PDB file of C-alpha atoms in Angstrom:
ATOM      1  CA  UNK N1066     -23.748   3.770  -1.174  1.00  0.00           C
ATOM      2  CA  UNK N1067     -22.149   6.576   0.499  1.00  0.00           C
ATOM      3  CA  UNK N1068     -18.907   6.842   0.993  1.00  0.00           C
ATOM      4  CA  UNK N1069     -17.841   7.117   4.680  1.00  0.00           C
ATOM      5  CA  UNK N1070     -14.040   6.803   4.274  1.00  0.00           C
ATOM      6  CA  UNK N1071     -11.419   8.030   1.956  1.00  0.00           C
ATOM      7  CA  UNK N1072      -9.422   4.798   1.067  1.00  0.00           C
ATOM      8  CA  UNK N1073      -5.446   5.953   0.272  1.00  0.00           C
ATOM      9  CA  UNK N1074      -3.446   3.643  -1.461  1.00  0.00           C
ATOM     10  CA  UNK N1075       0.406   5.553  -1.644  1.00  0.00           C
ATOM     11  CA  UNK N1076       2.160   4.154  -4.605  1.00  0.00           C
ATOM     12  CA  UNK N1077       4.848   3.907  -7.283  1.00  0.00           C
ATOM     13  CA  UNK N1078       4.870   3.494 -10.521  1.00  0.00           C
ATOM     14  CA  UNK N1079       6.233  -0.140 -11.247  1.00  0.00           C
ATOM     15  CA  UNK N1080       9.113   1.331 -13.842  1.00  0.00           C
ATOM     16  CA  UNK N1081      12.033  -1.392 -14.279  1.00  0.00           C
ATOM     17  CA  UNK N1082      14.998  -0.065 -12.795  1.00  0.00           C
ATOM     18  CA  UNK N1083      12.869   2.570 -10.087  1.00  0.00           C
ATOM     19  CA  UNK N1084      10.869   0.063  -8.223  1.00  0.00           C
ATOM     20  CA  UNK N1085      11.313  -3.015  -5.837  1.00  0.00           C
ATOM     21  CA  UNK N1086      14.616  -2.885  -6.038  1.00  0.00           C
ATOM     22  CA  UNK N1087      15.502  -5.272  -3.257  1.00  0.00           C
ATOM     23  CA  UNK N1088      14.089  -7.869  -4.834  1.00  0.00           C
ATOM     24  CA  UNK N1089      17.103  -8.191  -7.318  1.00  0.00           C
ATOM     25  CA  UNK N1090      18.795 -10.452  -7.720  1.00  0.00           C
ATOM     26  CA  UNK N1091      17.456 -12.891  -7.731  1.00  0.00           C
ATOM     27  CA  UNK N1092      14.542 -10.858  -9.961  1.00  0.00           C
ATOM     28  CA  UNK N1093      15.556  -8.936 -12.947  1.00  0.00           C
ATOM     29  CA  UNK N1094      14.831  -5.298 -12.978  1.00  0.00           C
ATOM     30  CA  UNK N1095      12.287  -6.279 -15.409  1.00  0.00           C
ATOM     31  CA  UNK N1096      11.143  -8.774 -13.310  1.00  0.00           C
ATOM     32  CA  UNK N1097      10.694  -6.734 -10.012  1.00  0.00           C
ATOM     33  CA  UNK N1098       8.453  -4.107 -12.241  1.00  0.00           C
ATOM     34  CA  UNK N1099       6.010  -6.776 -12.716  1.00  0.00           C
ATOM     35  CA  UNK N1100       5.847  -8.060  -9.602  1.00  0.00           C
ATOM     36  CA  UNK N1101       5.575  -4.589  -8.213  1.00  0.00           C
ATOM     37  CA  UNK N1102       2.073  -4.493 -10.720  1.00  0.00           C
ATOM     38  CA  UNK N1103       0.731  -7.300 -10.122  1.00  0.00           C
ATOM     39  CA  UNK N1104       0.945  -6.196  -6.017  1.00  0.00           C
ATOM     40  CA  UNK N1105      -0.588  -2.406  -7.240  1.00  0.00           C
ATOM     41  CA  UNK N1106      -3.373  -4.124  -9.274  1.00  0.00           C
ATOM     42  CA  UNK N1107      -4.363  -7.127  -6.550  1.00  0.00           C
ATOM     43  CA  UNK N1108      -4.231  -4.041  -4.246  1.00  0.00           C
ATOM     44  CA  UNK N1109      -6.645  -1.672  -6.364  1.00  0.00           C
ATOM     45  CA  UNK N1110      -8.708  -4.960  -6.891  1.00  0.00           C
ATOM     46  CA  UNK N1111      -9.332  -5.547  -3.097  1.00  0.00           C
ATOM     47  CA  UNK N1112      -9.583  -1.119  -2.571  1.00  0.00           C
ATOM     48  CA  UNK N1113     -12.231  -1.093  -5.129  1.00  0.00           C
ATOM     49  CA  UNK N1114     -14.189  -3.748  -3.536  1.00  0.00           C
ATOM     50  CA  UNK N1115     -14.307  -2.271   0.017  1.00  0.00           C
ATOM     51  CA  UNK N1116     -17.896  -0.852   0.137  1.00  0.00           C
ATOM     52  CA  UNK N1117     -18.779   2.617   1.398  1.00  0.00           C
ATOM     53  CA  UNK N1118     -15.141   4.216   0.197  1.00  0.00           C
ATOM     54  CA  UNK N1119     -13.927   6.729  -1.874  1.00  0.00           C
ATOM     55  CA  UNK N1120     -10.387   5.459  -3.804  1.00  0.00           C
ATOM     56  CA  UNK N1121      -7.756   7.575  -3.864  1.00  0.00           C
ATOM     57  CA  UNK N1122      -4.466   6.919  -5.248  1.00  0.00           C
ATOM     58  CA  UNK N1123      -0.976   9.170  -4.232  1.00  0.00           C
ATOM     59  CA  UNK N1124       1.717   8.463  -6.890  1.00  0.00           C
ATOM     60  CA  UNK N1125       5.200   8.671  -7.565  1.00  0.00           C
ATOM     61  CA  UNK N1126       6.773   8.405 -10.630  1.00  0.00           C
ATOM     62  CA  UNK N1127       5.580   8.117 -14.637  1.00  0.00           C
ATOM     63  CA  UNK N1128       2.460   5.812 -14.488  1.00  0.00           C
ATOM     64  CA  UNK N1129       2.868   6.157 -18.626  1.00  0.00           C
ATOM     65  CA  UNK N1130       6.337   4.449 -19.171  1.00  0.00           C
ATOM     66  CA  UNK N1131       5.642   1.820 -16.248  1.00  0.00           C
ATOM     67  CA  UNK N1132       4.966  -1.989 -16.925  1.00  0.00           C
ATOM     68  CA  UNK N1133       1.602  -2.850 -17.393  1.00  0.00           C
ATOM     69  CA  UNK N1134       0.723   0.627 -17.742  1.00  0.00           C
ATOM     70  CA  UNK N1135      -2.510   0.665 -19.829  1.00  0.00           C
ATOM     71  CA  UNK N1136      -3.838  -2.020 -17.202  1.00  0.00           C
ATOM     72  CA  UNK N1137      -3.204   0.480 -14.497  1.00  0.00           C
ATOM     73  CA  UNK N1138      -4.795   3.271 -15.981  1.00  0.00           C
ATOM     74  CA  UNK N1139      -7.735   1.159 -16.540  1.00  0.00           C
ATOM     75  CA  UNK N1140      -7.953   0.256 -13.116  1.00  0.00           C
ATOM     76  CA  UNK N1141      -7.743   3.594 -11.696  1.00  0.00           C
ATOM     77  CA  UNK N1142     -10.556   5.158 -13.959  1.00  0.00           C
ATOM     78  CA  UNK N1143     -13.201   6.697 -11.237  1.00  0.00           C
ATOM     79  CA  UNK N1144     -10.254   7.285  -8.967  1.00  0.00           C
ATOM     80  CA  UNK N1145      -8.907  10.547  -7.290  1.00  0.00           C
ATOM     81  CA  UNK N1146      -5.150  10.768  -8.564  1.00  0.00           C
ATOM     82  CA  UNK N1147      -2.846  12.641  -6.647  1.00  0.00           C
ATOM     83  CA  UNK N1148       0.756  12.844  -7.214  1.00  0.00           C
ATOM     84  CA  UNK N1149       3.256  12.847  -4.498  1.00  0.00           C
ATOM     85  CA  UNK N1150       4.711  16.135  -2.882  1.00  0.00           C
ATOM     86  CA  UNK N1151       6.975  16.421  -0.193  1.00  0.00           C
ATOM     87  CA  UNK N1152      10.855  16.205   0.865  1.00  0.00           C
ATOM     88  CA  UNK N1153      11.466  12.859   2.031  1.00  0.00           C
ATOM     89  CA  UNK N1154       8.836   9.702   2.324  1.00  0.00           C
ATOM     90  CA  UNK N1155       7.662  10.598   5.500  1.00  0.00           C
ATOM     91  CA  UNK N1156       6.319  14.104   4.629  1.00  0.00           C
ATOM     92  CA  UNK N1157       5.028  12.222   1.020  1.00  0.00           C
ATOM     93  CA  UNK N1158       3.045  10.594   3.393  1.00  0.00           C
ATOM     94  CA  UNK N1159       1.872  13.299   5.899  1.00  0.00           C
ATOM     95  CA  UNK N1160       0.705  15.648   2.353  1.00  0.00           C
ATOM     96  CA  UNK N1161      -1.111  12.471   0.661  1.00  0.00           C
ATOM     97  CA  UNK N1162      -3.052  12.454   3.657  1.00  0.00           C
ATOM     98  CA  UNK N1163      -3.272  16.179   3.774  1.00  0.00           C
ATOM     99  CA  UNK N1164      -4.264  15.959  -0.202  1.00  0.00           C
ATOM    100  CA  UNK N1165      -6.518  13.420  -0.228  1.00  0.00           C
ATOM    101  CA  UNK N1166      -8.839  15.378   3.199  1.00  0.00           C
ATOM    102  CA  UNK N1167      -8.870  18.388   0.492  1.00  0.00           C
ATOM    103  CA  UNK N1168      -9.819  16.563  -2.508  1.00  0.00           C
ATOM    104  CA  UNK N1169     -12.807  14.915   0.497  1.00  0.00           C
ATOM    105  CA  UNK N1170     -13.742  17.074   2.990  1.00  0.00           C
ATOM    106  CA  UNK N1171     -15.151  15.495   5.986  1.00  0.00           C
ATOM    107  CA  UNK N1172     -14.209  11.740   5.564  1.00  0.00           C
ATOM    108  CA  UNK N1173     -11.237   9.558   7.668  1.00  0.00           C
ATOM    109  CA  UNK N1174      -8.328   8.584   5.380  1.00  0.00           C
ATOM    110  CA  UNK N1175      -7.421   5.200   5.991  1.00  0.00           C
ATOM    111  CA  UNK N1176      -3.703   4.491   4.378  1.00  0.00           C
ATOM    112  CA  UNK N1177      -2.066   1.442   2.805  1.00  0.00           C
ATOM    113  CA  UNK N1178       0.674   0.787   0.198  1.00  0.00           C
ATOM    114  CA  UNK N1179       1.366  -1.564  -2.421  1.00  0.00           C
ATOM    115  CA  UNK N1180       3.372  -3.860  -0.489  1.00  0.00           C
ATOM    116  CA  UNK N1181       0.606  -5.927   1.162  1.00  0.00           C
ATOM    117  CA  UNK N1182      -1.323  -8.123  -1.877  1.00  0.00           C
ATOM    118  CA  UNK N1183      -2.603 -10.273   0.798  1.00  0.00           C
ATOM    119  CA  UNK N1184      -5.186  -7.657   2.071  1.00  0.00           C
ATOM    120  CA  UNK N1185      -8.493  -8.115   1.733  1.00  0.00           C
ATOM    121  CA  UNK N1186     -12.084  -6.016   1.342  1.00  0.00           C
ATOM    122  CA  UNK N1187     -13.116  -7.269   4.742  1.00  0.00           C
ATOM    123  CA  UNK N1188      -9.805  -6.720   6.056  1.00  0.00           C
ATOM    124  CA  UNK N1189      -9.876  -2.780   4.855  1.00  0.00           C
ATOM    125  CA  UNK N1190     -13.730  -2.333   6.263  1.00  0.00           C
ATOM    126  CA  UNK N1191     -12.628  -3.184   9.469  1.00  0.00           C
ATOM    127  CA  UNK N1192     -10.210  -0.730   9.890  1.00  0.00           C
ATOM    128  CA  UNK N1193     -12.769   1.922   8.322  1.00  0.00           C
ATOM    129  CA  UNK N1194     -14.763   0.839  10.941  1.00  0.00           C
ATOM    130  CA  UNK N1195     -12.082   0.785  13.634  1.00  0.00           C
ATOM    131  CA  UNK N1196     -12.516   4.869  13.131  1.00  0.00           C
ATOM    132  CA  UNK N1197     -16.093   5.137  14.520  1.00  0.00           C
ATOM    133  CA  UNK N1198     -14.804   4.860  17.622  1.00  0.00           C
ATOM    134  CA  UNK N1199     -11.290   5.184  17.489  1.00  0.00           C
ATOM    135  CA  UNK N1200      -8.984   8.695  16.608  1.00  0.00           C
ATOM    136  CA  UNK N1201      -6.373   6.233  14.116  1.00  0.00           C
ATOM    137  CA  UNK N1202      -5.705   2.974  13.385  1.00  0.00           C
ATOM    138  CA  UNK N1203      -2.218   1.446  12.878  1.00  0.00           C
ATOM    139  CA  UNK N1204      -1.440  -1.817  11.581  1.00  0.00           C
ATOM    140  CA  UNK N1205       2.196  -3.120  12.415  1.00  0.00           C
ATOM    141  CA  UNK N1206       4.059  -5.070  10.167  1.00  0.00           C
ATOM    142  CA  UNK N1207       6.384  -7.982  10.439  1.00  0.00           C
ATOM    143  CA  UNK N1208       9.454  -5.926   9.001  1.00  0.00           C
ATOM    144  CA  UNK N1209       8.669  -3.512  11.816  1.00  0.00           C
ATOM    145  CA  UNK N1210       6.751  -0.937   9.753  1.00  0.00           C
ATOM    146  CA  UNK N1211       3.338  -0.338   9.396  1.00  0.00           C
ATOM    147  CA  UNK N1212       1.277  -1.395   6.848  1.00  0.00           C
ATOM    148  CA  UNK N1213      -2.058   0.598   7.598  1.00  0.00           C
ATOM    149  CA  UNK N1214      -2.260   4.017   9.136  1.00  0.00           C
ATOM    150  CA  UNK N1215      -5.835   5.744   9.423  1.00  0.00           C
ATOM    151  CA  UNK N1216      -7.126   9.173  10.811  1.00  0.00           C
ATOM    152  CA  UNK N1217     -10.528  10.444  11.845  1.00  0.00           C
ATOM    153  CA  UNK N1218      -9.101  13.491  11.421  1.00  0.00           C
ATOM    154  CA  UNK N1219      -6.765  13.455   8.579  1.00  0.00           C
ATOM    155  CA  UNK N1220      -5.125  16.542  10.359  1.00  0.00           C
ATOM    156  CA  UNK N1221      -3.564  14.110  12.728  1.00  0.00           C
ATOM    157  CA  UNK N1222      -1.573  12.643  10.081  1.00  0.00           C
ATOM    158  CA  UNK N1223       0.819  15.299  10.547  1.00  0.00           C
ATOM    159  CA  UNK N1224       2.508  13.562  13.005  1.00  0.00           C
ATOM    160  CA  UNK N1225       3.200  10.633  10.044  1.00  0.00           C
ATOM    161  CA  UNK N1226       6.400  13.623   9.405  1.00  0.00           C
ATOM    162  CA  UNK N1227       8.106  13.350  12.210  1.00  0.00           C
ATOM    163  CA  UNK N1228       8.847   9.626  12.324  1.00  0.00           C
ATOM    164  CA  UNK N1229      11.331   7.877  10.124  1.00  0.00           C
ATOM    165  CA  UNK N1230      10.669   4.937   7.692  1.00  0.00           C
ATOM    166  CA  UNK N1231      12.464   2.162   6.637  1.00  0.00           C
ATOM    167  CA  UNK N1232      13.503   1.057   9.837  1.00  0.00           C
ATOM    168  CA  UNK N1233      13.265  -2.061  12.321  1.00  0.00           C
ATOM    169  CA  UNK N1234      11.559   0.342  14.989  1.00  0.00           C
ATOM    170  CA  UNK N1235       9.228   2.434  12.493  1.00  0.00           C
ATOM    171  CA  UNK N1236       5.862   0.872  13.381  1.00  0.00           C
ATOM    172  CA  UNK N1237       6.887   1.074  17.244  1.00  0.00           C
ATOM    173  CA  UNK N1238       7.741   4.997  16.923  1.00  0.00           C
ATOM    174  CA  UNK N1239       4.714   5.857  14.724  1.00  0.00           C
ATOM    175  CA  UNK N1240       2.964   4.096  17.542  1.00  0.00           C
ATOM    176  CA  UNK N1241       4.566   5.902  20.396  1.00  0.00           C
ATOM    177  CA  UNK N1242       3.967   9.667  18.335  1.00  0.00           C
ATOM    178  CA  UNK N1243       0.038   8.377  17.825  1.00  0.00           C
ATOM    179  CA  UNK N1244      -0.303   7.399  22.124  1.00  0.00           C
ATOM    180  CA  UNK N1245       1.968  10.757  22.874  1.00  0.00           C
ATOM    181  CA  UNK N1246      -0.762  12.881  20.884  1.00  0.00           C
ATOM    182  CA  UNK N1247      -3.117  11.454  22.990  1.00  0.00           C
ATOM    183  CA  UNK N1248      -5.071   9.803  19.783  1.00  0.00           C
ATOM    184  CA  UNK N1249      -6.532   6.446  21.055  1.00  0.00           C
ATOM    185  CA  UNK N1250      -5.401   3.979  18.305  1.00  0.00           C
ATOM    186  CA  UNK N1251      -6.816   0.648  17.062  1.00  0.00           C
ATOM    187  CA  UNK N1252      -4.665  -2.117  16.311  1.00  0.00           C
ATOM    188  CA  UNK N1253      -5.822  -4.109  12.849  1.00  0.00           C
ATOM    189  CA  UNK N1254      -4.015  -7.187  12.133  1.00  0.00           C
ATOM    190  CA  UNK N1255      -0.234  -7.754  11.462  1.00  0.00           C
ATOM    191  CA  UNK N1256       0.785  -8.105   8.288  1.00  0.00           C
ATOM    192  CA  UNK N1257       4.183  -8.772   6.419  1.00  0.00           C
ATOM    193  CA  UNK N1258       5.095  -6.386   4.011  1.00  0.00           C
ATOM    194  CA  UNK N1259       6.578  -7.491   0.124  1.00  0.00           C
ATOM    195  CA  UNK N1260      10.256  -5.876   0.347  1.00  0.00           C
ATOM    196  CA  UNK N1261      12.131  -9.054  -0.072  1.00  0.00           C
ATOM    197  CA  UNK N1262      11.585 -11.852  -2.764  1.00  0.00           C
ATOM    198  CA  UNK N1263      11.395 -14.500   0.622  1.00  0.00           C
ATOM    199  CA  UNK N1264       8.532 -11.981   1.460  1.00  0.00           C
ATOM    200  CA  UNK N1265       7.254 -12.118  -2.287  1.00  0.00           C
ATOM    201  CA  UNK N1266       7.495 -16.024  -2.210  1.00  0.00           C
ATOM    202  CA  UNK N1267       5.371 -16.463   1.590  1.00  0.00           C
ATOM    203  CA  UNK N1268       2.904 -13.784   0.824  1.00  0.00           C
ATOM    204  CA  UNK N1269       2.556 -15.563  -2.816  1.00  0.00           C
ATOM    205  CA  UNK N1270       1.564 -19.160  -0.914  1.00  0.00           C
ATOM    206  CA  UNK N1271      -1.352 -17.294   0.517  1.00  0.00           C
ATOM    207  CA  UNK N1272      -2.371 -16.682  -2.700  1.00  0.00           C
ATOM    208  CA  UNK N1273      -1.710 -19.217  -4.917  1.00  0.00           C
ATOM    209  CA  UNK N1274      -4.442 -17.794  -7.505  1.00  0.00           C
ATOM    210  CA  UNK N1275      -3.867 -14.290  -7.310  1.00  0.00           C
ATOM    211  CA  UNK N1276      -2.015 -11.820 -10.254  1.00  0.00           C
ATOM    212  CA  UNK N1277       0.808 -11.819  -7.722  1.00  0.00           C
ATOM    213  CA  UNK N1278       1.437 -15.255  -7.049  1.00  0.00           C
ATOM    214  CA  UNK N1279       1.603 -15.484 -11.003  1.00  0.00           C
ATOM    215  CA  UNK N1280       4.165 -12.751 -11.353  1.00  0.00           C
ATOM    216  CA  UNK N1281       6.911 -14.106  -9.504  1.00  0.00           C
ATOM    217  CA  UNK N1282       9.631 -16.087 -10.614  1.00  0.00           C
ATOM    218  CA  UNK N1283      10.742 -19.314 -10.089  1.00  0.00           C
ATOM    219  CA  UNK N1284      11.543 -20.219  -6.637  1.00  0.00           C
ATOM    220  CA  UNK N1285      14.908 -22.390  -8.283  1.00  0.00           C
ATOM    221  CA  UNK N1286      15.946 -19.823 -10.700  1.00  0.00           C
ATOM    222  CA  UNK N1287      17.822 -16.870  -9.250  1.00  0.00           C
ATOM    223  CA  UNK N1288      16.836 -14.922 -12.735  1.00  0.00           C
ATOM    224  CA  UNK N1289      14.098 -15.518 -15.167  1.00  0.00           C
ATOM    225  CA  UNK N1290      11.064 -17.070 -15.457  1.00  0.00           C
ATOM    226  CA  UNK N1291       8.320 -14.863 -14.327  1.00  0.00           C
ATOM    227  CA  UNK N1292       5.105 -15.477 -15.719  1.00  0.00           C
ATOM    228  CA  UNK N1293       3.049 -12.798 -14.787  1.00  0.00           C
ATOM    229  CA  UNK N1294       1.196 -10.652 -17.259  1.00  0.00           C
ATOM    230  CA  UNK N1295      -1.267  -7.246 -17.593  1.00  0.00           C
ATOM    231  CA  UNK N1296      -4.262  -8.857 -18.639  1.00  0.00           C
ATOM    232  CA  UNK N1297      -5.682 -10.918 -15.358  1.00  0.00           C
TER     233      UNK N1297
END
């Protein structure tokens, strides 16, 4: 098949200590590493089974001391592997974008994290699709963020710099910078974002059978007791 759309997934590498960090307590460092896998690798599983995309990974961080590390690099085989550049998340994201056009000429970039496990392969085609006829696509998330961003014209994501993250109004100012461009922007589904281990436990119910699910701990135990592992 060929590949009409770059498919971006922005990442970082699920060290203990560096990553998902406000999910402790009550996770353990160790804990919120694996978690933060099992998210990246339910992610890559639904990326690689969009059809008519060409994976691309951005990441941050050393993918060779991380937990579950030779699962990861197993999963990413066939991918293009960027690492992160750029002072600041929001111009991280503006250059994967940037990166991932040079390493494709010619195809949208359509943008996700690895904070959204629920997502699907039909999910991720529509937004592709949402591009045929639309200049991006932004999905909002229930944090206020955005979960999705897309560009026709992975120029455009240049305007991903000048809006800050991490905030309750994020998704509503990327919006507003998208409209003031005058980019005509689809609207995919809102999702909720993993930052919080009440997020990790209601995203997990949706998938009861899922790597994530399995990683998390105990809902009674404010330490301990993940069961999650690297070879699902």
């Amino acid at each position: 098949m060929v590949s009409r759309t770059a498919l971006l997934v922005v990442a970082k590498a699920p060290v203990p200590g560096l990553v998902k960090t406000r999910l402790c307590p009550p996770a353990t460092p160790a804990e919120a590493a694996r978690i933060a896998a099992a998210s990246l690798l339910d992610t890559l599983d639904a990326v690689r089974s969009t059809p008519g995309v060409r994976p691309v990974i951005a990441m941050a961080g050393d993918l060779a001391v991380a937990t579950c590390s030779a699962r990861l690099r197993n999963a990413l085989r066939g991918w293009t592997v960027l690492g992160q550049r750029g002072d600041g998340f929001p111009a991280r994201l503006a250059a994967a974008h940037a990166d991932t056009a040079a390493a494709h000429p010619g195809l949208p970039v359509v943008q996700i994290g690895m904070d959204t496990p629920q997502v699907t392969p039909a999910l991720l085609t529509e937004v592709c699709q949402a591009l045929g006829s639309a200049d991006a696509a932004l999905g909002l998330a229930e944090d206020g963020g955005w979960w999705v961003a897309g560009f026709r014209s992975a120029a455009d994501a240049r305007l991903l710099r000048g809006v800050p993250t991490s905030r309750a109004d994020t998704g509503a100012r990327t919006l507003a910078a998208l409209r003031a461009a005058g980019l005509r922007v689809a609207a995919p589904p809102r999702l909720a974002d993993v930052d919080t281990m009440e997020d990790a436990w209601r995203v997990a119910d949706s998938l009861p059978n899922s790597r994530f699910a399995a990683s998390l701990p105990v809902r009674t135990s404010r330490a301990g007791g993940a069961s999650g592992d690297c070879h699902r």
